[in-house]
């Protein structure tokens, strides 16, 4: 498994994994109509722009040249957070590669880069019903920090995310 920064040629695979993973992981959380409306082409356009701008930082895990998963990160976007806190903006692995170590190698490389960039901790937001993801995040050192949940509407449903944090040092 090779983890590298995404290049423009990776945008399509990133978009495909984004849509596939949403449909598989969130089918009991997000309304089916919303999941069915997800467009690989629209996601590809968004990720092409992000790759070109370098914001957020986007890593891809490749095996035999094929993208198996990706992780985007940058400074924490939460209001009032210290500049020493990074945030995983998104982490998705192709459902065909779940439980194969792809997420872990992406995290380890991202953590290395975060430390080099001077970050001391990292946060992420996750649906509390996403037990598979929460189990993974706990296994790599994240814990729910008790912050107030984010409430929002998506596809006509009221949803919530909770924040998990990991210290990068110590």
PDB file of C-alpha atoms in Angstrom:
ATOM      1  CA  UNK A   1       0.000   0.000   0.000  1.00  0.00           C
ATOM      2  CA  UNK A   2       1.373   3.365  -1.040  1.00  0.00           C
ATOM      3  CA  UNK A   3       0.013   6.628   0.437  1.00  0.00           C
ATOM      4  CA  UNK A   4       0.687   9.761  -1.601  1.00  0.00           C
ATOM      5  CA  UNK A   5      -0.792  13.186  -2.197  1.00  0.00           C
ATOM      6  CA  UNK A   6      -3.597  13.035  -4.731  1.00  0.00           C
ATOM      7  CA  UNK A   7      -2.894  14.236  -8.248  1.00  0.00           C
ATOM      8  CA  UNK A   8      -5.432  15.403 -10.853  1.00  0.00           C
ATOM      9  CA  UNK A   9      -5.696  11.895 -12.320  1.00  0.00           C
ATOM     10  CA  UNK A  10      -6.957  10.617  -8.942  1.00  0.00           C
ATOM     11  CA  UNK A  11     -10.044  12.874  -8.827  1.00  0.00           C
ATOM     12  CA  UNK A  12     -12.352  10.354 -10.523  1.00  0.00           C
ATOM     13  CA  UNK A  13     -11.378   7.488  -8.203  1.00  0.00           C
ATOM     14  CA  UNK A  14     -11.713   9.758  -5.155  1.00  0.00           C
ATOM     15  CA  UNK A  15     -15.215  10.735  -6.316  1.00  0.00           C
ATOM     16  CA  UNK A  16     -16.224   7.125  -6.980  1.00  0.00           C
ATOM     17  CA  UNK A  17     -15.089   6.038  -3.510  1.00  0.00           C
ATOM     18  CA  UNK A  18     -16.785   9.070  -1.964  1.00  0.00           C
ATOM     19  CA  UNK A  19     -20.163   8.129  -3.456  1.00  0.00           C
ATOM     20  CA  UNK A  20     -19.785   4.352  -2.956  1.00  0.00           C
ATOM     21  CA  UNK A  21     -18.740   4.743   0.668  1.00  0.00           C
ATOM     22  CA  UNK A  22     -21.570   7.175   1.447  1.00  0.00           C
ATOM     23  CA  UNK A  23     -24.121   4.790  -0.041  1.00  0.00           C
ATOM     24  CA  UNK A  24     -22.738   1.798   1.866  1.00  0.00           C
ATOM     25  CA  UNK A  25     -21.909   3.400   5.224  1.00  0.00           C
ATOM     26  CA  UNK A  26     -24.829   5.793   5.571  1.00  0.00           C
ATOM     27  CA  UNK A  27     -27.734   3.777   4.120  1.00  0.00           C
ATOM     28  CA  UNK A  28     -29.420   3.520   7.525  1.00  0.00           C
ATOM     29  CA  UNK A  29     -28.519   7.097   8.522  1.00  0.00           C
ATOM     30  CA  UNK A  30     -29.057   9.372   5.502  1.00  0.00           C
ATOM     31  CA  UNK A  31     -32.307   9.317   3.464  1.00  0.00           C
ATOM     32  CA  UNK A  32     -32.191   6.900   0.521  1.00  0.00           C
ATOM     33  CA  UNK A  33     -33.315   9.586  -1.945  1.00  0.00           C
ATOM     34  CA  UNK A  34     -30.366  11.758  -0.978  1.00  0.00           C
ATOM     35  CA  UNK A  35     -27.902   8.871  -1.360  1.00  0.00           C
ATOM     36  CA  UNK A  36     -29.387   7.962  -4.745  1.00  0.00           C
ATOM     37  CA  UNK A  37     -28.948  11.573  -5.894  1.00  0.00           C
ATOM     38  CA  UNK A  38     -25.196  11.619  -5.243  1.00  0.00           C
ATOM     39  CA  UNK A  39     -23.280  12.266  -8.441  1.00  0.00           C
ATOM     40  CA  UNK A  40     -19.802  10.960  -9.145  1.00  0.00           C
ATOM     41  CA  UNK A  41     -19.395  13.650 -11.808  1.00  0.00           C
ATOM     42  CA  UNK A  42     -20.233  16.482  -9.371  1.00  0.00           C
ATOM     43  CA  UNK A  43     -17.926  15.023  -6.712  1.00  0.00           C
ATOM     44  CA  UNK A  44     -15.178  14.642  -9.305  1.00  0.00           C
ATOM     45  CA  UNK A  45     -15.482  18.335 -10.194  1.00  0.00           C
ATOM     46  CA  UNK A  46     -15.248  19.313  -6.519  1.00  0.00           C
ATOM     47  CA  UNK A  47     -12.245  17.066  -5.859  1.00  0.00           C
ATOM     48  CA  UNK A  48     -10.501  18.235  -9.040  1.00  0.00           C
ATOM     49  CA  UNK A  49     -10.744  21.780  -7.720  1.00  0.00           C
ATOM     50  CA  UNK A  50      -9.479  20.786  -4.282  1.00  0.00           C
ATOM     51  CA  UNK A  51      -6.527  18.905  -5.749  1.00  0.00           C
ATOM     52  CA  UNK A  52      -5.636  21.872  -7.955  1.00  0.00           C
ATOM     53  CA  UNK A  53      -5.867  24.280  -5.000  1.00  0.00           C
ATOM     54  CA  UNK A  54      -4.163  21.947  -2.523  1.00  0.00           C
ATOM     55  CA  UNK A  55      -6.956  22.642  -0.037  1.00  0.00           C
ATOM     56  CA  UNK A  56      -7.727  20.527   1.838  1.00  0.00           C
ATOM     57  CA  UNK A  57      -4.661  18.317   1.816  1.00  0.00           C
ATOM     58  CA  UNK A  58      -5.740  15.082   0.130  1.00  0.00           C
ATOM     59  CA  UNK A  59      -3.967  11.760   0.520  1.00  0.00           C
ATOM     60  CA  UNK A  60      -4.791   8.625  -1.466  1.00  0.00           C
ATOM     61  CA  UNK A  61      -3.928   5.027  -0.634  1.00  0.00           C
ATOM     62  CA  UNK A  62      -3.018   3.037  -3.729  1.00  0.00           C
ATOM     63  CA  UNK A  63      -2.481  -0.647  -4.233  1.00  0.00           C
ATOM     64  CA  UNK A  64      -1.200  -1.798  -7.616  1.00  0.00           C
ATOM     65  CA  UNK A  65      -1.890   1.724  -8.909  1.00  0.00           C
ATOM     66  CA  UNK A  66      -5.586   1.719  -7.933  1.00  0.00           C
ATOM     67  CA  UNK A  67      -6.965   4.137  -5.312  1.00  0.00           C
ATOM     68  CA  UNK A  68      -8.430   2.155  -2.410  1.00  0.00           C
ATOM     69  CA  UNK A  69      -9.199   5.041  -0.072  1.00  0.00           C
ATOM     70  CA  UNK A  70      -8.495   8.667   0.734  1.00  0.00           C
ATOM     71  CA  UNK A  71      -8.213  11.113   3.600  1.00  0.00           C
ATOM     72  CA  UNK A  72      -8.500  14.887   3.530  1.00  0.00           C
ATOM     73  CA  UNK A  73      -7.274  17.105   6.333  1.00  0.00           C
ATOM     74  CA  UNK A  74      -6.369  20.641   7.248  1.00  0.00           C
ATOM     75  CA  UNK A  75      -6.607  23.065  10.126  1.00  0.00           C
ATOM     76  CA  UNK A  76      -9.582  22.509  12.410  1.00  0.00           C
ATOM     77  CA  UNK A  77     -12.633  24.358  11.077  1.00  0.00           C
ATOM     78  CA  UNK A  78     -14.435  24.560  14.433  1.00  0.00           C
ATOM     79  CA  UNK A  79     -15.020  28.083  15.702  1.00  0.00           C
ATOM     80  CA  UNK A  80     -12.644  29.042  18.486  1.00  0.00           C
ATOM     81  CA  UNK A  81     -10.258  26.134  18.104  1.00  0.00           C
ATOM     82  CA  UNK A  82      -6.547  26.701  18.526  1.00  0.00           C
ATOM     83  CA  UNK A  83      -4.292  26.796  15.466  1.00  0.00           C
ATOM     84  CA  UNK A  84      -2.460  23.732  16.777  1.00  0.00           C
ATOM     85  CA  UNK A  85      -5.495  21.519  16.097  1.00  0.00           C
ATOM     86  CA  UNK A  86      -5.869  19.701  12.788  1.00  0.00           C
ATOM     87  CA  UNK A  87      -9.053  18.127  11.507  1.00  0.00           C
ATOM     88  CA  UNK A  88      -9.732  15.098   9.378  1.00  0.00           C
ATOM     89  CA  UNK A  89     -12.250  16.620   7.007  1.00  0.00           C
ATOM     90  CA  UNK A  90     -13.104  13.252   5.446  1.00  0.00           C
ATOM     91  CA  UNK A  91     -11.844   9.671   5.392  1.00  0.00           C
ATOM     92  CA  UNK A  92     -13.352   7.144   3.011  1.00  0.00           C
ATOM     93  CA  UNK A  93     -12.286   3.690   1.916  1.00  0.00           C
ATOM     94  CA  UNK A  94     -13.829   1.721  -0.931  1.00  0.00           C
ATOM     95  CA  UNK A  95     -16.355  -0.671   0.622  1.00  0.00           C
ATOM     96  CA  UNK A  96     -14.543  -3.522  -1.151  1.00  0.00           C
ATOM     97  CA  UNK A  97     -11.433  -2.621   0.876  1.00  0.00           C
ATOM     98  CA  UNK A  98     -13.050  -2.157   4.303  1.00  0.00           C
ATOM     99  CA  UNK A  99     -11.165  -3.857   7.147  1.00  0.00           C
ATOM    100  CA  UNK A 100      -7.991  -4.313   5.079  1.00  0.00           C
ATOM    101  CA  UNK A 101      -5.856  -1.643   6.785  1.00  0.00           C
ATOM    102  CA  UNK A 102      -6.375   1.114   4.214  1.00  0.00           C
ATOM    103  CA  UNK A 103      -7.862   3.555   6.730  1.00  0.00           C
ATOM    104  CA  UNK A 104      -5.075   2.891   9.205  1.00  0.00           C
ATOM    105  CA  UNK A 105      -2.256   3.545   6.700  1.00  0.00           C
ATOM    106  CA  UNK A 106      -3.994   6.737   5.575  1.00  0.00           C
ATOM    107  CA  UNK A 107      -4.267   7.884   9.205  1.00  0.00           C
ATOM    108  CA  UNK A 108      -0.634   7.082  10.003  1.00  0.00           C
ATOM    109  CA  UNK A 109       0.623   9.080   7.013  1.00  0.00           C
ATOM    110  CA  UNK A 110      -1.724  11.983   7.742  1.00  0.00           C
ATOM    111  CA  UNK A 111      -0.594  11.985  11.382  1.00  0.00           C
ATOM    112  CA  UNK A 112       3.057  12.194  10.273  1.00  0.00           C
ATOM    113  CA  UNK A 113       2.252  15.183   8.085  1.00  0.00           C
ATOM    114  CA  UNK A 114       0.203  16.867  10.810  1.00  0.00           C
ATOM    115  CA  UNK A 115       3.094  16.581  13.244  1.00  0.00           C
ATOM    116  CA  UNK A 116       5.541  18.022  10.686  1.00  0.00           C
ATOM    117  CA  UNK A 117       3.107  20.916  10.184  1.00  0.00           C
ATOM    118  CA  UNK A 118       3.089  21.634  13.929  1.00  0.00           C
ATOM    119  CA  UNK A 119      -0.325  20.297  14.877  1.00  0.00           C
ATOM    120  CA  UNK A 120      -0.672  18.884  18.402  1.00  0.00           C
ATOM    121  CA  UNK A 121      -4.119  17.290  18.160  1.00  0.00           C
ATOM    122  CA  UNK A 122      -6.637  16.241  15.555  1.00  0.00           C
ATOM    123  CA  UNK A 123     -10.421  16.228  15.553  1.00  0.00           C
ATOM    124  CA  UNK A 124     -13.099  14.763  13.306  1.00  0.00           C
ATOM    125  CA  UNK A 125     -16.887  14.644  13.171  1.00  0.00           C
ATOM    126  CA  UNK A 126     -18.866  11.415  12.791  1.00  0.00           C
ATOM    127  CA  UNK A 127     -22.508  10.344  12.795  1.00  0.00           C
ATOM    128  CA  UNK A 128     -23.135   8.747  16.223  1.00  0.00           C
ATOM    129  CA  UNK A 129     -24.980   5.899  14.451  1.00  0.00           C
ATOM    130  CA  UNK A 130     -21.888   5.074  12.380  1.00  0.00           C
ATOM    131  CA  UNK A 131     -20.684   2.366  14.745  1.00  0.00           C
ATOM    132  CA  UNK A 132     -18.194   0.898  12.261  1.00  0.00           C
ATOM    133  CA  UNK A 133     -16.392   4.229  11.874  1.00  0.00           C
ATOM    134  CA  UNK A 134     -16.478   4.963  15.600  1.00  0.00           C
ATOM    135  CA  UNK A 135     -14.924   1.575  16.353  1.00  0.00           C
ATOM    136  CA  UNK A 136     -12.159   2.346  13.843  1.00  0.00           C
ATOM    137  CA  UNK A 137     -11.549   5.853  15.196  1.00  0.00           C
ATOM    138  CA  UNK A 138     -11.300   4.518  18.737  1.00  0.00           C
ATOM    139  CA  UNK A 139      -8.817   1.876  17.570  1.00  0.00           C
ATOM    140  CA  UNK A 140      -6.473   4.597  16.248  1.00  0.00           C
ATOM    141  CA  UNK A 141      -6.642   6.718  19.393  1.00  0.00           C
ATOM    142  CA  UNK A 142      -9.644   9.016  18.978  1.00  0.00           C
ATOM    143  CA  UNK A 143     -12.205   9.555  21.750  1.00  0.00           C
ATOM    144  CA  UNK A 144     -15.451  11.491  21.967  1.00  0.00           C
ATOM    145  CA  UNK A 145     -14.566  14.784  23.622  1.00  0.00           C
ATOM    146  CA  UNK A 146     -18.009  15.755  24.901  1.00  0.00           C
ATOM    147  CA  UNK A 147     -18.335  18.805  22.648  1.00  0.00           C
ATOM    148  CA  UNK A 148     -21.866  19.816  21.739  1.00  0.00           C
ATOM    149  CA  UNK A 149     -23.053  17.846  18.721  1.00  0.00           C
ATOM    150  CA  UNK A 150     -23.566  19.498  15.340  1.00  0.00           C
ATOM    151  CA  UNK A 151     -27.197  19.371  14.237  1.00  0.00           C
ATOM    152  CA  UNK A 152     -28.079  19.910  10.580  1.00  0.00           C
ATOM    153  CA  UNK A 153     -30.495  18.933   7.840  1.00  0.00           C
ATOM    154  CA  UNK A 154     -29.533  16.711   4.927  1.00  0.00           C
ATOM    155  CA  UNK A 155     -31.932  15.333   2.361  1.00  0.00           C
ATOM    156  CA  UNK A 156     -34.896  16.401   4.483  1.00  0.00           C
ATOM    157  CA  UNK A 157     -33.693  14.564   7.593  1.00  0.00           C
ATOM    158  CA  UNK A 158     -32.449  16.079  10.827  1.00  0.00           C
ATOM    159  CA  UNK A 159     -29.007  14.618  11.503  1.00  0.00           C
ATOM    160  CA  UNK A 160     -26.300  14.986  14.088  1.00  0.00           C
ATOM    161  CA  UNK A 161     -22.531  14.551  14.231  1.00  0.00           C
ATOM    162  CA  UNK A 162     -20.347  14.196  17.307  1.00  0.00           C
ATOM    163  CA  UNK A 163     -16.714  15.203  17.652  1.00  0.00           C
ATOM    164  CA  UNK A 164     -13.823  12.871  18.368  1.00  0.00           C
ATOM    165  CA  UNK A 165     -10.286  14.065  19.179  1.00  0.00           C
ATOM    166  CA  UNK A 166      -6.843  12.465  19.298  1.00  0.00           C
ATOM    167  CA  UNK A 167      -3.657  13.911  20.734  1.00  0.00           C
ATOM    168  CA  UNK A 168      -0.865  13.657  18.172  1.00  0.00           C
ATOM    169  CA  UNK A 169       1.934  13.934  20.717  1.00  0.00           C
ATOM    170  CA  UNK A 170       2.373  11.872  23.856  1.00  0.00           C
TER     171      UNK A 170
END
